[in-house]
mmCIF file of C-alpha atoms and ligand atoms in Angstrom:
data_model
loop_
_atom_site.group_PDB
_atom_site.id
_atom_site.type_symbol
_atom_site.label_atom_id
_atom_site.label_comp_id
_atom_site.label_asym_id
_atom_site.label_seq_id
_atom_site.Cartn_x
_atom_site.Cartn_y
_atom_site.Cartn_z
ATOM 1 C CA MET D 1 0.025 0.108 0.174
ATOM 2 C CA LYS D 2 0.965 3.478 -0.603
ATOM 3 C CA TYR D 3 0.710 6.340 1.821
ATOM 4 C CA TYR D 4 1.063 9.800 0.165
ATOM 5 C CA ILE D 5 0.547 12.940 3.279
ATOM 6 C CA LEU D 6 -0.979 15.960 1.454
ATOM 7 C CA PHE D 7 0.905 18.973 3.128
ATOM 8 C CA GLY D 8 0.750 22.307 3.363
ATOM 9 C CA PRO D 9 -0.910 25.738 4.849
ATOM 10 C CA PRO D 10 -4.853 26.052 5.152
ATOM 11 C CA GLY D 11 -5.746 27.418 1.796
ATOM 12 C CA ALA D 12 -3.045 25.879 -0.243
ATOM 13 C CA GLY D 13 -5.310 23.992 -2.413
ATOM 14 C CA LYS D 14 -5.061 20.533 -0.888
ATOM 15 C CA GLY D 15 -8.888 19.345 -1.046
ATOM 16 C CA THR D 16 -8.920 21.093 -4.803
ATOM 17 C CA GLN D 17 -5.882 18.257 -5.548
ATOM 18 C CA ALA D 18 -6.681 15.580 -3.839
ATOM 19 C CA THR D 19 -9.909 14.751 -6.083
ATOM 20 C CA ALA D 20 -7.774 14.111 -8.868
ATOM 21 C CA MET D 21 -4.621 12.820 -7.144
ATOM 22 C CA VAL D 22 -6.771 10.078 -5.217
ATOM 23 C CA GLU D 23 -8.519 9.288 -9.530
ATOM 24 C CA LYS D 24 -5.297 8.860 -11.456
ATOM 25 C CA TYR D 25 -3.255 6.810 -8.545
ATOM 26 C CA ASN D 26 -6.548 4.910 -7.237
ATOM 27 C CA LEU D 27 -6.118 5.645 -3.621
ATOM 28 C CA HIS D 28 -8.832 6.611 -0.768
ATOM 29 C CA HIS D 29 -9.051 10.341 0.277
ATOM 30 C CA ILE D 30 -8.594 10.836 4.340
ATOM 31 C CA SER D 31 -9.433 14.079 4.946
ATOM 32 C CA THR D 32 -9.584 14.815 8.921
ATOM 33 C CA GLY D 33 -11.324 18.192 8.417
ATOM 34 C CA ALA D 34 -13.479 16.744 6.430
ATOM 35 C CA LEU D 35 -14.189 13.525 8.468
ATOM 36 C CA LEU D 36 -14.463 16.511 11.683
ATOM 37 C CA ARG D 37 -17.100 18.241 9.951
ATOM 38 C CA LYS D 38 -19.346 15.328 9.358
ATOM 39 C CA GLU D 39 -19.434 14.506 13.259
ATOM 40 C CA ILE D 40 -20.629 18.237 13.920
ATOM 41 C CA ALA D 41 -23.274 17.778 11.211
ATOM 42 C CA ALA D 42 -24.560 15.020 12.800
ATOM 43 C CA GLY D 43 -24.077 16.168 16.569
ATOM 44 C CA THR D 44 -22.282 13.300 18.317
ATOM 45 C CA GLU D 45 -20.190 14.269 21.227
ATOM 46 C CA LEU D 46 -16.962 14.196 19.453
ATOM 47 C CA GLY D 47 -18.640 16.554 16.559
ATOM 48 C CA LEU D 48 -19.356 18.960 19.842
ATOM 49 C CA GLN D 49 -16.358 18.898 21.169
ATOM 50 C CA ALA D 50 -14.247 19.373 17.638
ATOM 51 C CA LYS D 51 -16.258 22.355 17.177
ATOM 52 C CA ALA D 52 -15.851 24.253 19.307
ATOM 53 C CA LEU D 53 -11.677 24.439 18.936
ATOM 54 C CA ILE D 54 -12.402 24.008 15.111
ATOM 55 C CA GLU D 55 -14.263 27.181 16.014
ATOM 56 C CA LYS D 56 -11.446 28.793 17.140
ATOM 57 C CA GLY D 57 -8.643 27.924 15.140
ATOM 58 C CA CYS D 58 -7.298 25.634 16.895
ATOM 59 C CA LEU D 59 -6.186 21.607 16.496
ATOM 60 C CA VAL D 60 -8.797 18.884 17.983
ATOM 61 C CA PRO D 61 -6.684 16.186 19.927
ATOM 62 C CA ASP D 62 -3.994 14.207 19.124
ATOM 63 C CA GLU D 63 -5.964 11.059 20.042
ATOM 64 C CA VAL D 64 -9.016 11.841 18.404
ATOM 65 C CA VAL D 65 -7.339 12.157 14.908
ATOM 66 C CA GLU D 66 -5.747 9.326 15.139
ATOM 67 C CA GLY D 67 -8.623 7.056 16.207
ATOM 68 C CA MET D 68 -10.256 8.697 13.012
ATOM 69 C CA ILE D 69 -7.359 7.440 10.864
ATOM 70 C CA GLU D 70 -6.959 4.207 12.256
ATOM 71 C CA SER D 71 -10.454 3.462 11.532
ATOM 72 C CA GLU D 72 -10.386 4.077 7.694
ATOM 73 C CA PHE D 73 -7.061 2.440 7.369
ATOM 74 C CA ASN D 74 -9.345 -0.482 8.902
ATOM 75 C CA SER D 75 -12.128 -0.309 6.951
ATOM 76 C CA VAL D 76 -11.136 0.312 3.432
ATOM 77 C CA LYS D 77 -10.297 -2.048 0.933
ATOM 78 C CA GLY D 78 -9.488 -1.895 -2.745
ATOM 79 C CA VAL D 79 -7.686 0.941 -3.189
ATOM 80 C CA ASP D 80 -3.690 0.847 -3.562
ATOM 81 C CA GLY D 81 -3.063 3.645 -1.253
ATOM 82 C CA PHE D 82 -4.151 6.537 1.045
ATOM 83 C CA LEU D 83 -3.857 9.987 1.024
ATOM 84 C CA LEU D 84 -4.199 12.157 3.915
ATOM 85 C CA ASP D 85 -4.842 15.199 3.751
ATOM 86 C CA GLY D 86 -4.348 17.211 7.154
ATOM 87 C CA PHE D 87 -2.738 14.540 8.690
ATOM 88 C CA PRO D 88 0.010 14.505 10.860
ATOM 89 C CA ARG D 89 -0.531 17.978 11.428
ATOM 90 C CA THR D 90 1.667 17.921 14.677
ATOM 91 C CA LEU D 91 4.670 16.008 15.856
ATOM 92 C CA PRO D 92 3.474 13.472 18.038
ATOM 93 C CA GLN D 93 0.564 12.668 14.821
ATOM 94 C CA ALA D 94 3.592 11.733 13.073
ATOM 95 C CA ASP D 95 5.168 9.603 15.236
ATOM 96 C CA ALA D 96 1.353 7.241 16.273
ATOM 97 C CA LEU D 97 1.220 7.389 12.435
ATOM 98 C CA ASP D 98 4.866 5.756 11.666
ATOM 99 C CA ALA D 99 3.603 3.124 14.361
ATOM 100 C CA MET D 100 0.482 2.110 13.224
ATOM 101 C CA LEU D 101 2.062 1.420 10.038
ATOM 102 C CA ALA D 102 4.599 -0.279 11.709
ATOM 103 C CA LYS D 103 2.454 -2.544 13.069
ATOM 104 C CA THR D 104 2.076 -4.071 9.490
ATOM 105 C CA SER D 105 5.942 -3.374 8.593
ATOM 106 C CA GLU D 106 4.243 -0.469 6.196
ATOM 107 C CA GLU D 107 5.595 3.572 6.275
ATOM 108 C CA VAL D 108 4.735 6.487 4.850
ATOM 109 C CA THR D 109 5.629 7.155 1.134
ATOM 110 C CA ALA D 110 5.966 10.651 0.084
ATOM 111 C CA THR D 111 4.713 13.981 1.682
ATOM 112 C CA VAL D 112 3.334 16.259 -0.953
ATOM 113 C CA SER D 113 3.690 19.956 0.003
ATOM 114 C CA ILE D 114 1.843 22.405 -1.528
ATOM 115 C CA MET D 115 3.095 25.633 -0.738
ATOM 116 C CA ILE D 116 2.223 29.307 -0.743
ATOM 117 C CA PRO D 117 2.435 32.286 1.372
ATOM 118 C CA ASP D 118 1.065 33.499 3.887
ATOM 119 C CA GLU D 119 -0.714 36.757 2.338
ATOM 120 C CA MET D 120 -2.211 34.031 -0.158
ATOM 121 C CA ILE D 121 -3.786 31.901 3.097
ATOM 122 C CA MET D 122 -6.284 34.707 3.661
ATOM 123 C CA GLU D 123 -7.213 36.080 0.136
ATOM 124 C CA ARG D 124 -7.962 32.215 -1.002
ATOM 125 C CA ILE D 125 -9.877 31.160 2.091
ATOM 126 C CA LYS D 126 -11.961 34.588 2.182
ATOM 127 C CA GLY D 127 -12.807 33.174 -1.421
ATOM 128 C CA ARG D 128 -14.022 30.239 -0.075
ATOM 129 C CA ALA D 129 -15.873 31.158 2.915
ATOM 130 C CA LEU D 130 -18.137 32.930 0.023
ATOM 131 C CA LYS D 131 -19.097 29.790 -1.388
ATOM 132 C CA GLU D 132 -18.559 26.784 0.803
ATOM 133 C CA GLY D 133 -19.900 28.737 3.940
ATOM 134 C CA ARG D 134 -17.304 27.314 6.772
ATOM 135 C CA ALA D 135 -17.287 28.173 10.146
ATOM 136 C CA ASP D 136 -13.702 28.642 10.477
ATOM 137 C CA ASP D 137 -13.118 30.626 7.188
ATOM 138 C CA ALA D 138 -15.615 33.440 8.869
ATOM 139 C CA SER D 139 -13.421 35.616 10.292
ATOM 140 C CA GLU D 140 -10.300 37.411 9.695
ATOM 141 C CA ASP D 141 -9.254 36.502 14.042
ATOM 142 C CA ILE D 142 -10.139 32.466 13.228
ATOM 143 C CA ILE D 143 -7.946 32.434 9.728
ATOM 144 C CA ASN D 144 -5.410 34.179 11.882
ATOM 145 C CA ASN D 145 -5.164 31.945 14.378
ATOM 146 C CA ARG D 146 -5.391 29.047 11.763
ATOM 147 C CA ILE D 147 -2.365 30.129 10.217
ATOM 148 C CA ALA D 148 -0.162 30.648 13.120
ATOM 149 C CA THR D 149 -1.223 26.932 14.741
ATOM 150 C CA TYR D 150 0.330 25.711 11.254
ATOM 151 C CA HIS D 151 3.681 28.219 11.532
ATOM 152 C CA ASN D 152 3.619 26.907 15.486
ATOM 153 C CA GLN D 153 2.370 23.209 15.281
ATOM 154 C CA THR D 154 3.014 21.839 11.817
ATOM 155 C CA GLU D 155 5.724 23.089 9.859
ATOM 156 C CA PRO D 156 8.140 21.009 12.401
ATOM 157 C CA LEU D 157 7.147 17.958 10.116
ATOM 158 C CA ILE D 158 8.419 19.058 7.024
ATOM 159 C CA GLU D 159 12.046 19.183 8.940
ATOM 160 C CA TYR D 160 10.719 15.729 10.322
ATOM 161 C CA TYR D 161 10.053 14.677 6.357
ATOM 162 C CA THR D 162 12.781 16.177 4.894
ATOM 163 C CA GLU D 163 15.369 14.221 7.502
ATOM 164 C CA LYS D 164 13.633 10.867 6.420
ATOM 165 C CA GLY D 165 14.142 11.871 2.721
ATOM 166 C CA LYS D 166 10.042 11.841 2.479
ATOM 167 C CA TYR D 167 9.413 15.648 1.834
ATOM 168 C CA ASN D 168 8.489 16.848 -2.050
ATOM 169 C CA GLU D 169 7.498 20.456 -2.429
ATOM 170 C CA ILE D 170 5.615 21.794 -4.369
ATOM 171 C CA ASP D 171 4.523 25.520 -5.840
ATOM 172 C CA GLY D 172 0.872 26.224 -5.003
ATOM 173 C CA ILE D 173 1.126 29.124 -7.117
ATOM 174 C CA GLY D 174 -0.340 29.045 -10.489
ATOM 175 C CA THR D 175 -3.753 27.624 -12.247
ATOM 176 C CA ILE D 176 -5.255 24.351 -10.479
ATOM 177 C CA GLU D 177 -4.074 22.454 -13.659
ATOM 178 C CA GLU D 178 -0.577 23.487 -13.143
ATOM 179 C CA VAL D 179 -0.158 22.789 -9.933
ATOM 180 C CA ARG D 180 -2.016 19.437 -10.317
ATOM 181 C CA ASN D 181 0.815 19.085 -12.995
ATOM 182 C CA ARG D 182 3.508 19.584 -10.789
ATOM 183 C CA ILE D 183 1.839 16.888 -8.297
ATOM 184 C CA PHE D 184 1.784 13.942 -10.804
ATOM 185 C CA ALA D 185 5.336 14.239 -12.000
ATOM 186 C CA VAL D 186 6.252 14.141 -8.719
ATOM 187 C CA MET D 187 3.676 11.216 -7.854
ATOM 188 C CA ASP D 188 5.130 9.429 -10.578
ATOM 189 C CA GLU D 189 8.507 8.838 -8.896
ATOM 190 C CA PHE D 190 6.770 6.699 -6.789
HETATM 191 P P1 LIG F 201 -7.292 23.543 6.306
HETATM 192 O O1 LIG F 201 -6.661 22.758 5.603
HETATM 193 O O2 LIG F 201 -8.195 24.761 5.362
HETATM 194 O O3 LIG F 201 -7.137 24.463 7.602
HETATM 195 P P2 LIG F 201 -9.140 20.808 7.492
HETATM 196 O O4 LIG F 201 -10.461 21.193 6.711
HETATM 197 O O5 LIG F 201 -8.105 20.741 7.041
HETATM 198 O O6 LIG F 201 -8.664 22.697 7.153
HETATM 199 O O7 LIG F 201 -9.479 21.791 9.102
HETATM 200 C C1 LIG F 201 -9.729 22.292 9.532
HETATM 201 C C2 LIG F 201 -9.926 21.923 11.372
HETATM 202 O O8 LIG F 201 -10.463 20.878 11.641
HETATM 203 C C3 LIG F 201 -8.384 22.098 11.391
HETATM 204 O O9 LIG F 201 -8.215 23.958 11.617
HETATM 205 C C4 LIG F 201 -8.394 22.054 12.811
HETATM 206 O O10 LIG F 201 -9.248 22.954 14.036
HETATM 207 C C5 LIG F 201 -9.303 20.144 12.434
HETATM 208 N N1 LIG F 201 -8.103 19.425 12.605
HETATM 209 C C6 LIG F 201 -8.506 18.783 10.459
HETATM 210 N N2 LIG F 201 -7.097 17.771 11.194
HETATM 211 C C7 LIG F 201 -6.972 17.387 12.353
HETATM 212 C C8 LIG F 201 -5.167 17.293 13.000
HETATM 213 N N3 LIG F 201 -4.983 15.850 12.181
HETATM 214 N N4 LIG F 201 -5.178 17.413 14.405
HETATM 215 C C9 LIG F 201 -6.314 18.202 14.858
HETATM 216 N N5 LIG F 201 -6.924 19.093 14.307
HETATM 217 C C10 LIG F 201 -7.263 18.926 13.248
#
């Protein structure tokens, strides 16, 4: 099985590109953000807890997302691999992922990182807010907190995967097709 991590700041275009990636490489897309929003919409206890954190631009506890990921790994069949979108987002989550895969003697295949500058994050999220109406896209304060959370907690993963020789960075500026072709060029190597 292939295990790709789709990495990048909020608004980098991960969700948009994920659709094309899963189709071309027969992967199952796991978006922790989408799974959490599903729990919120269903009004589960987990959803209620997550809602308060997400709407402040904070992360939900590591154990919560780790549990969601493991249950997807165990339940999805008939694919050539997984595309992890929004996970891991902290160093402990990266360690937990390695431990999960080690149980079946597997490992992360590669990290595909879509990079855009901070100024563009705000612009893109505001554009998305008009279309999708996500609560965590609603105010500049929340978006700024998500950008800060990304820099503090998620960015250290760049070094983590670079040291393992698994970090591949892609320029996220350009049209959807241009960025998609850059991603495919990297994924074709694995
Ligand atoms: P974006 O990539 O635009 O920031 P996501 O849809 O991936 O948005 O995530 C939305 C929110 O869900 C995050 O801001 C965070 O609160 C929560 N979340 C998603 N993935 C994780 C994770 N791996 N660990 C902790 N919280 C997460």
